[in-house]
PDB file of C-alpha atoms in Angstrom:
ATOM      1  CA  MET A   1       0.000   0.000   0.000  1.00 62.00           C
ATOM      2  CA  GLN A   2       2.861   2.359   0.808  1.00 68.00           C
ATOM      3  CA  ASP A   3       4.363   1.777  -2.646  1.00 81.00           C
ATOM      4  CA  ILE A   4       0.993   2.592  -4.258  1.00 86.00           C
ATOM      5  CA  LEU A   5       0.857   5.909  -2.383  1.00 89.00           C
ATOM      6  CA  LEU A   6       4.406   6.755  -3.451  1.00 91.00           C
ATOM      7  CA  ILE A   7       3.614   5.865  -7.073  1.00 90.00           C
ATOM      8  CA  CYS A   8       0.515   8.079  -6.962  1.00 91.00           C
ATOM      9  CA  THR A   9       2.557  10.955  -5.509  1.00 91.00           C
ATOM     10  CA  ILE A  10       5.055  10.650  -8.362  1.00 91.00           C
ATOM     11  CA  VAL A  11       2.199  10.518 -10.882  1.00 92.00           C
ATOM     12  CA  VAL A  12       0.662  13.716  -9.456  1.00 93.00           C
ATOM     13  CA  ALA A  13       3.972  15.570  -9.874  1.00 90.00           C
ATOM     14  CA  ALA A  14       4.652  14.193 -13.375  1.00 88.00           C
ATOM     15  CA  SER A  15       1.105  14.768 -14.636  1.00 90.00           C
ATOM     16  CA  PHE A  16       1.173  18.310 -13.240  1.00 90.00           C
ATOM     17  CA  LEU A  17       4.181  19.036 -15.468  1.00 85.00           C
ATOM     18  CA  GLN A  18       2.573  17.493 -18.542  1.00 84.00           C
ATOM     19  CA  GLY A  19      -0.751  19.193 -17.814  1.00 85.00           C
ATOM     20  CA  LEU A  20       1.151  22.473 -17.621  1.00 84.00           C
ATOM     21  CA  THR A  21       3.351  22.112 -20.713  1.00 81.00           C
ATOM     22  CA  GLY A  22       1.964  19.234 -22.819  1.00 80.00           C
ATOM     23  CA  PHE A  23       5.136  17.182 -22.238  1.00 78.00           C
ATOM     24  CA  GLY A  24       7.591  16.193 -19.534  1.00 76.00           C
ATOM     25  CA  PHE A  25       5.823  13.289 -17.817  1.00 81.00           C
ATOM     26  CA  ALA A  26       8.815  11.001 -18.337  1.00 76.00           C
ATOM     27  CA  LEU A  27      11.219  13.674 -17.062  1.00 72.00           C
ATOM     28  CA  ILE A  28       9.869  13.153 -13.548  1.00 77.00           C
ATOM     29  CA  ALA A  29       8.177   9.760 -13.664  1.00 81.00           C
ATOM     30  CA  LEU A  30      10.820   7.532 -15.250  1.00 73.00           C
ATOM     31  CA  PRO A  31      13.740   8.149 -12.842  1.00 74.00           C
ATOM     32  CA  LEU A  32      11.523   8.175  -9.724  1.00 81.00           C
ATOM     33  CA  LEU A  33       9.401   5.151 -10.618  1.00 82.00           C
ATOM     34  CA  GLY A  34      12.670   3.293 -11.144  1.00 76.00           C
ATOM     35  CA  PHE A  35      13.181   3.310  -7.373  1.00 80.00           C
ATOM     36  CA  LEU A  36       9.892   1.450  -6.850  1.00 85.00           C
ATOM     37  CA  LEU A  37       9.323  -0.649  -9.958  1.00 84.00           C
ATOM     38  CA  ASP A  38      11.297  -2.785 -12.369  1.00 81.00           C
ATOM     39  CA  ILE A  39      11.975  -0.958 -15.634  1.00 72.00           C
ATOM     40  CA  LYS A  40       9.894  -3.540 -17.531  1.00 79.00           C
ATOM     41  CA  THR A  41       6.949  -2.398 -15.426  1.00 84.00           C
ATOM     42  CA  SER A  42       7.699   1.310 -15.045  1.00 82.00           C
ATOM     43  CA  VAL A  43       8.230   2.045 -18.765  1.00 80.00           C
ATOM     44  CA  PRO A  44       4.925   0.562 -20.067  1.00 85.00           C
ATOM     45  CA  LEU A  45       3.095   2.105 -17.089  1.00 88.00           C
ATOM     46  CA  MET A  46       4.598   5.511 -17.795  1.00 84.00           C
ATOM     47  CA  THR A  47       3.753   5.150 -21.489  1.00 83.00           C
ATOM     48  CA  LEU A  48       0.073   4.444 -20.754  1.00 89.00           C
ATOM     49  CA  LEU A  49      -0.228   7.314 -18.278  1.00 90.00           C
ATOM     50  CA  ALA A  50       1.493   9.826 -20.564  1.00 86.00           C
ATOM     51  CA  LEU A  51      -0.640   8.644 -23.493  1.00 88.00           C
ATOM     52  CA  PHE A  52      -3.816   9.170 -21.465  1.00 90.00           C
ATOM     53  CA  ILE A  53      -2.778  12.753 -20.669  1.00 89.00           C
ATOM     54  CA  SER A  54      -1.736  13.539 -24.254  1.00 89.00           C
ATOM     55  CA  LEU A  55      -5.015  12.170 -25.607  1.00 91.00           C
ATOM     56  CA  THR A  56      -7.020  14.207 -23.091  1.00 90.00           C
ATOM     57  CA  LEU A  57      -5.121  17.408 -23.930  1.00 89.00           C
ATOM     58  CA  SER A  58      -5.451  16.742 -27.675  1.00 92.00           C
ATOM     59  CA  LEU A  59      -9.233  16.449 -27.391  1.00 92.00           C
ATOM     60  CA  GLN A  60      -9.523  19.520 -25.174  1.00 89.00           C
ATOM     61  CA  MET A  61      -7.330  21.671 -27.439  1.00 90.00           C
ATOM     62  CA  ARG A  62      -8.168  20.086 -30.808  1.00 91.00           C
ATOM     63  CA  LEU A  63      -8.956  23.435 -32.462  1.00 92.00           C
ATOM     64  CA  ASP A  64      -5.389  24.658 -31.797  1.00 92.00           C
ATOM     65  CA  ILE A  65      -3.580  21.622 -33.246  1.00 92.00           C
ATOM     66  CA  ARG A  66      -1.368  22.367 -36.268  1.00 92.00           C
ATOM     67  CA  LEU A  67      -2.368  19.254 -38.200  1.00 91.00           C
ATOM     68  CA  LYS A  68      -0.048  19.876 -41.149  1.00 91.00           C
ATOM     69  CA  ASN A  69       2.953  20.123 -38.821  1.00 91.00           C
ATOM     70  CA  VAL A  70       1.939  17.014 -36.874  1.00 92.00           C
ATOM     71  CA  SER A  71       1.587  14.932 -40.050  1.00 93.00           C
ATOM     72  CA  THR A  72       4.977  16.083 -41.380  1.00 93.00           C
ATOM     73  CA  LEU A  73       6.623  15.353 -38.027  1.00 92.00           C
ATOM     74  CA  MET A  74       5.127  11.853 -37.855  1.00 91.00           C
ATOM     75  CA  ILE A  75       6.033  10.943 -41.444  1.00 92.00           C
ATOM     76  CA  ALA A  76       9.658  11.865 -40.691  1.00 92.00           C
ATOM     77  CA  THR A  77       9.650  10.187 -37.275  1.00 87.00           C
ATOM     78  CA  ILE A  78       9.011   6.656 -38.565  1.00 86.00           C
ATOM     79  CA  PRO A  79      12.232   6.277 -40.641  1.00 87.00           C
ATOM     80  CA  GLY A  80      14.063   8.027 -37.792  1.00 85.00           C
ATOM     81  CA  ILE A  81      12.946   5.277 -35.402  1.00 81.00           C
ATOM     82  CA  MET A  82      14.270   2.662 -37.826  1.00 80.00           C
ATOM     83  CA  LEU A  83      17.656   4.403 -38.042  1.00 81.00           C
ATOM     84  CA  GLY A  84      17.732   4.896 -34.272  1.00 75.00           C
ATOM     85  CA  THR A  85      17.245   1.179 -33.742  1.00 70.00           C
ATOM     86  CA  TYR A  86      20.168   0.494 -36.085  1.00 74.00           C
ATOM     87  CA  VAL A  87      22.325   3.097 -34.309  1.00 72.00           C
ATOM     88  CA  LEU A  88      21.516   1.521 -30.945  1.00 64.00           C
ATOM     89  CA  LYS A  89      22.956  -1.760 -32.169  1.00 68.00           C
ATOM     90  CA  HIS A  90      26.186  -0.284 -33.578  1.00 73.00           C
ATOM     91  CA  VAL A  91      27.001   2.853 -31.546  1.00 71.00           C
ATOM     92  CA  PRO A  92      27.677   2.800 -27.775  1.00 73.00           C
ATOM     93  CA  SER A  93      24.660   4.368 -26.068  1.00 65.00           C
ATOM     94  CA  GLU A  94      26.952   6.375 -23.747  1.00 73.00           C
ATOM     95  CA  ILE A  95      28.547   8.218 -26.689  1.00 77.00           C
ATOM     96  CA  LEU A  96      25.175   8.892 -28.274  1.00 72.00           C
ATOM     97  CA  SER A  97      23.646  10.104 -25.010  1.00 71.00           C
ATOM     98  CA  LEU A  98      26.600  12.399 -24.260  1.00 80.00           C
ATOM     99  CA  GLY A  99      26.610  13.920 -27.744  1.00 77.00           C
ATOM    100  CA  ILE A 100      22.874  14.579 -27.769  1.00 75.00           C
ATOM    101  CA  GLY A 101      23.004  15.962 -24.212  1.00 80.00           C
ATOM    102  CA  ILE A 102      25.718  18.458 -25.172  1.00 84.00           C
ATOM    103  CA  LEU A 103      23.756  19.570 -28.253  1.00 77.00           C
ATOM    104  CA  MET A 104      20.576  20.028 -26.198  1.00 78.00           C
ATOM    105  CA  VAL A 105      22.357  22.087 -23.535  1.00 85.00           C
ATOM    106  CA  ALA A 106      24.188  24.248 -26.100  1.00 84.00           C
ATOM    107  CA  PHE A 107      21.121  24.945 -28.223  1.00 77.00           C
ATOM    108  CA  THR A 108      18.744  25.728 -25.342  1.00 82.00           C
ATOM    109  CA  PHE A 109      21.406  27.901 -23.667  1.00 84.00           C
ATOM    110  CA  TYR A 110      21.652  29.867 -26.911  1.00 78.00           C
ATOM    111  CA  GLN A 111      17.866  30.237 -27.099  1.00 75.00           C
ATOM    112  CA  LEU A 112      17.639  31.376 -23.460  1.00 78.00           C
ATOM    113  CA  THR A 113      20.473  33.894 -23.664  1.00 82.00           C
ATOM    114  CA  VAL A 114      20.474  35.240 -27.235  1.00 73.00           C
ATOM    115  CA  LYS A 115      16.657  35.022 -27.605  1.00 70.00           C
ATOM    116  CA  PRO A 116      16.354  34.940 -31.416  1.00 66.00           C
ATOM    117  CA  ILE A 117      13.049  36.034 -32.964  1.00 70.00           C
ATOM    118  CA  PRO A 118      10.625  33.060 -33.296  1.00 69.00           C
ATOM    119  CA  ARG A 119       9.544  32.222 -36.828  1.00 71.00           C
ATOM    120  CA  ASN A 120       7.589  29.452 -38.478  1.00 72.00           C
ATOM    121  CA  SER A 121       9.788  26.736 -39.952  1.00 74.00           C
ATOM    122  CA  GLY A 122       9.263  25.166 -43.361  1.00 81.00           C
ATOM    123  CA  ARG A 123       8.775  21.521 -44.253  1.00 86.00           C
ATOM    124  CA  ILE A 124      12.519  20.775 -44.234  1.00 89.00           C
ATOM    125  CA  ILE A 125      13.082  21.947 -40.637  1.00 89.00           C
ATOM    126  CA  THR A 126       9.874  20.202 -39.552  1.00 90.00           C
ATOM    127  CA  SER A 127      11.050  16.953 -41.154  1.00 91.00           C
ATOM    128  CA  ILE A 128      14.481  17.264 -39.522  1.00 91.00           C
ATOM    129  CA  ALA A 129      12.818  17.700 -36.099  1.00 89.00           C
ATOM    130  CA  GLY A 130      10.603  14.663 -36.634  1.00 89.00           C
ATOM    131  CA  PHE A 131      13.428  12.524 -38.011  1.00 91.00           C
ATOM    132  CA  THR A 132      15.771  13.471 -35.150  1.00 87.00           C
ATOM    133  CA  SER A 133      13.027  12.727 -32.651  1.00 83.00           C
ATOM    134  CA  GLY A 134      12.582   9.296 -34.206  1.00 82.00           C
ATOM    135  CA  VAL A 135      16.326   8.587 -34.078  1.00 81.00           C
ATOM    136  CA  LEU A 136      16.469   9.501 -30.386  1.00 75.00           C
ATOM    137  CA  GLY A 137      13.324   7.549 -29.635  1.00 72.00           C
ATOM    138  CA  GLY A 138      14.609   4.447 -31.392  1.00 69.00           C
ATOM    139  CA  SER A 139      18.092   4.635 -29.877  1.00 65.00           C
ATOM    140  CA  LEU A 140      17.655   6.145 -26.413  1.00 60.00           C
ATOM    141  CA  GLY A 141      13.910   6.007 -25.786  1.00 60.00           C
ATOM    142  CA  ALA A 142      13.904   9.807 -25.407  1.00 64.00           C
ATOM    143  CA  GLY A 143      12.491  11.252 -28.605  1.00 69.00           C
ATOM    144  CA  GLY A 144      10.750  14.288 -27.125  1.00 76.00           C
ATOM    145  CA  PRO A 145      13.392  17.062 -27.008  1.00 78.00           C
ATOM    146  CA  PRO A 146      13.744  17.796 -30.767  1.00 84.00           C
ATOM    147  CA  VAL A 147       9.981  18.197 -31.191  1.00 87.00           C
ATOM    148  CA  ILE A 148       9.695  20.258 -27.995  1.00 83.00           C
ATOM    149  CA  VAL A 149      12.460  22.609 -29.149  1.00 83.00           C
ATOM    150  CA  TYR A 150      10.889  22.744 -32.622  1.00 87.00           C
ATOM    151  CA  SER A 151       7.544  23.855 -31.192  1.00 85.00           C
ATOM    152  CA  ALA A 152       9.198  26.448 -28.945  1.00 81.00           C
ATOM    153  CA  ILE A 153      11.022  28.220 -31.802  1.00 82.00           C
ATOM    154  CA  GLN A 154       7.849  28.660 -33.863  1.00 86.00           C
ATOM    155  CA  SER A 155       5.846  31.868 -33.768  1.00 83.00           C
ATOM    156  CA  TRP A 156       2.897  29.948 -32.321  1.00 86.00           C
ATOM    157  CA  THR A 157       0.732  30.826 -29.355  1.00 87.00           C
ATOM    158  CA  LYS A 158       1.194  28.706 -26.237  1.00 85.00           C
ATOM    159  CA  ASN A 159      -2.109  26.949 -27.041  1.00 88.00           C
ATOM    160  CA  GLN A 160      -0.924  25.988 -30.521  1.00 90.00           C
ATOM    161  CA  ALA A 161       2.421  24.732 -29.205  1.00 88.00           C
ATOM    162  CA  LYS A 162       0.870  22.716 -26.370  1.00 88.00           C
ATOM    163  CA  ALA A 163      -1.907  21.270 -28.559  1.00 91.00           C
ATOM    164  CA  THR A 164       0.476  20.286 -31.369  1.00 92.00           C
ATOM    165  CA  LEU A 165       2.852  18.593 -28.936  1.00 89.00           C
ATOM    166  CA  ALA A 166      -0.046  16.747 -27.311  1.00 90.00           C
ATOM    167  CA  ALA A 167      -1.262  15.491 -30.697  1.00 93.00           C
ATOM    168  CA  TYR A 168       2.227  14.361 -31.731  1.00 90.00           C
ATOM    169  CA  PHE A 169       2.815  12.547 -28.438  1.00 86.00           C
ATOM    170  CA  THR A 170      -0.634  10.940 -28.652  1.00 89.00           C
ATOM    171  CA  ILE A 171       0.147   9.355 -32.016  1.00 88.00           C
ATOM    172  CA  SER A 172       3.675   8.308 -31.050  1.00 84.00           C
ATOM    173  CA  GLY A 173       2.361   7.071 -27.690  1.00 82.00           C
ATOM    174  CA  VAL A 174      -0.190   4.848 -29.401  1.00 85.00           C
ATOM    175  CA  LEU A 175       2.597   3.318 -31.499  1.00 83.00           C
ATOM    176  CA  VAL A 176       4.816   2.680 -28.468  1.00 81.00           C
ATOM    177  CA  ALA A 177       1.962   1.366 -26.307  1.00 84.00           C
ATOM    178  CA  GLY A 178       0.950  -0.955 -29.139  1.00 85.00           C
ATOM    179  CA  MET A 179       4.498  -2.296 -29.354  1.00 80.00           C
ATOM    180  CA  HIS A 180       4.542  -2.850 -25.583  1.00 82.00           C
ATOM    181  CA  ALA A 181       1.233  -4.730 -25.706  1.00 86.00           C
ATOM    182  CA  TYR A 182       2.353  -6.835 -28.670  1.00 83.00           C
ATOM    183  CA  SER A 183       5.601  -7.780 -26.932  1.00 80.00           C
ATOM    184  CA  GLY A 184       3.822  -8.735 -23.707  1.00 85.00           C
ATOM    185  CA  LEU A 185       5.188  -5.869 -21.586  1.00 83.00           C
ATOM    186  CA  THR A 186       1.726  -4.507 -20.776  1.00 85.00           C
ATOM    187  CA  THR A 187       0.959  -7.076 -18.096  1.00 89.00           C
ATOM    188  CA  LEU A 188      -1.981  -7.360 -15.692  1.00 93.00           C
ATOM    189  CA  CYS A 189       0.219  -5.763 -13.024  1.00 91.00           C
ATOM    190  CA  VAL A 190       0.839  -2.749 -15.278  1.00 90.00           C
ATOM    191  CA  LEU A 191      -2.891  -2.376 -15.966  1.00 93.00           C
ATOM    192  CA  LYS A 192      -3.726  -2.585 -12.244  1.00 93.00           C
ATOM    193  CA  LEU A 193      -1.163   0.100 -11.398  1.00 92.00           C
ATOM    194  CA  PHE A 194      -2.554   2.215 -14.238  1.00 93.00           C
ATOM    195  CA  MET A 195      -6.054   2.046 -12.727  1.00 93.00           C
ATOM    196  CA  TYR A 196      -4.730   2.857  -9.236  1.00 93.00           C
ATOM    197  CA  ALA A 197      -2.868   5.877 -10.620  1.00 92.00           C
ATOM    198  CA  LEU A 198      -5.744   7.372 -12.634  1.00 92.00           C
ATOM    199  CA  PRO A 199      -7.159   9.552  -9.786  1.00 93.00           C
ATOM    200  CA  ALA A 200      -3.655  10.922  -9.105  1.00 93.00           C
ATOM    201  CA  LEU A 201      -3.263  11.529 -12.829  1.00 93.00           C
ATOM    202  CA  ALA A 202      -6.514  13.500 -12.979  1.00 92.00           C
ATOM    203  CA  LEU A 203      -5.482  15.609  -9.978  1.00 94.00           C
ATOM    204  CA  GLY A 204      -2.065  16.418 -11.427  1.00 92.00           C
ATOM    205  CA  VAL A 205      -3.450  17.349 -14.842  1.00 91.00           C
ATOM    206  CA  TRP A 206      -6.089  19.609 -13.253  1.00 91.00           C
ATOM    207  CA  LEU A 207      -3.456  21.399 -11.151  1.00 92.00           C
ATOM    208  CA  GLY A 208      -1.230  21.774 -14.216  1.00 88.00           C
ATOM    209  CA  ALA A 209      -4.117  23.212 -16.237  1.00 87.00           C
ATOM    210  CA  GLN A 210      -4.787  25.784 -13.519  1.00 89.00           C
ATOM    211  CA  ALA A 211      -1.143  26.856 -13.512  1.00 87.00           C
ATOM    212  CA  TYR A 212      -1.111  26.945 -17.340  1.00 87.00           C
ATOM    213  CA  THR A 213      -3.658  29.772 -17.397  1.00 85.00           C
ATOM    214  CA  ARG A 214      -1.122  31.965 -15.590  1.00 85.00           C
ATOM    215  CA  LEU A 215       1.586  31.414 -18.221  1.00 81.00           C
ATOM    216  CA  SER A 216       2.151  33.906 -21.032  1.00 85.00           C
ATOM    217  CA  ASP A 217       3.234  32.738 -24.503  1.00 78.00           C
ATOM    218  CA  HIS A 218       6.779  33.881 -23.707  1.00 80.00           C
ATOM    219  CA  GLY A 219       6.724  32.186 -20.299  1.00 82.00           C
ATOM    220  CA  TYR A 220       5.562  28.905 -21.830  1.00 81.00           C
ATOM    221  CA  LYS A 221       8.387  28.854 -24.389  1.00 77.00           C
ATOM    222  CA  ARG A 222      10.954  29.807 -21.768  1.00 83.00           C
ATOM    223  CA  LEU A 223       9.761  26.970 -19.525  1.00 82.00           C
ATOM    224  CA  ALA A 224      10.038  24.537 -22.445  1.00 80.00           C
ATOM    225  CA  PHE A 225      13.658  25.534 -23.091  1.00 82.00           C
ATOM    226  CA  ILE A 226      14.524  25.276 -19.382  1.00 85.00           C
ATOM    227  CA  LEU A 227      13.078  21.761 -19.139  1.00 81.00           C
ATOM    228  CA  VAL A 228      14.956  20.585 -22.252  1.00 80.00           C
ATOM    229  CA  PHE A 229      18.125  22.198 -20.852  1.00 86.00           C
ATOM    230  CA  MET A 230      17.622  20.224 -17.604  1.00 83.00           C
ATOM    231  CA  LEU A 231      17.044  17.008 -19.542  1.00 78.00           C
ATOM    232  CA  GLY A 232      20.258  17.585 -21.505  1.00 81.00           C
ATOM    233  CA  CYS A 233      22.184  18.122 -18.247  1.00 85.00           C
ATOM    234  CA  MET A 234      20.701  14.886 -16.867  1.00 78.00           C
ATOM    235  CA  MET A 235      21.819  12.965 -19.952  1.00 74.00           C
ATOM    236  CA  ILE A 236      25.366  14.339 -19.656  1.00 82.00           C
ATOM    237  CA  TYR A 237      25.543  13.629 -15.905  1.00 80.00           C
ATOM    238  CA  ARG A 238      24.226  10.082 -16.336  1.00 71.00           C
ATOM    239  CA  THR A 239      26.844   9.403 -19.018  1.00 74.00           C
ATOM    240  CA  ILE A 240      29.919  10.749 -17.185  1.00 73.00           C
TER     241      ILE A 240
END
């Protein structure tokens, strides 16, 4: 029972972040759930919970979704996943993680300090973001940062950025959850924990939504860069 309460506490914190920004559930949930659950349980559980949030946000904010951008991102993500899987087999994960972490820290530091003018990117940049996300997802299981950074450098409102991210992560989450179910990772234990965690999930998302109303467009983008910067630092620290 104590473990269930701890899991629910972690879920409240992680779902608050995703309810606030449209991403970031794994940033909190994955490392903390690892103290309580085996990774073969924590990863499919986290995937289901994050998918539930992304789907909810996508439905709530469906009018703000940039469908053209989402479709381009997803089309580019699929071959990226295939390449990422190949890279995982032939390149040491430590080298890959360190290199990507350094790039994430350098780019977000530049965005936070220089503050270039946001502008909408064309199909090529969108495809690069989706492809890179797929490579990272297939190789490291962390495909979010390129798409998050991509959304933050667009001249979108915070609603458009959050809704588009939620839609992208819903589609990619369905693919990952389907792979987990097919491979037998989504066990009865995972489903039971998912049901136990749903009330905590709802509470966290509601709190995040309340905080979101206080964020300006600029504040939302700044928060996105800070979170990606923190994730890059975590990847570097874990590697060295």
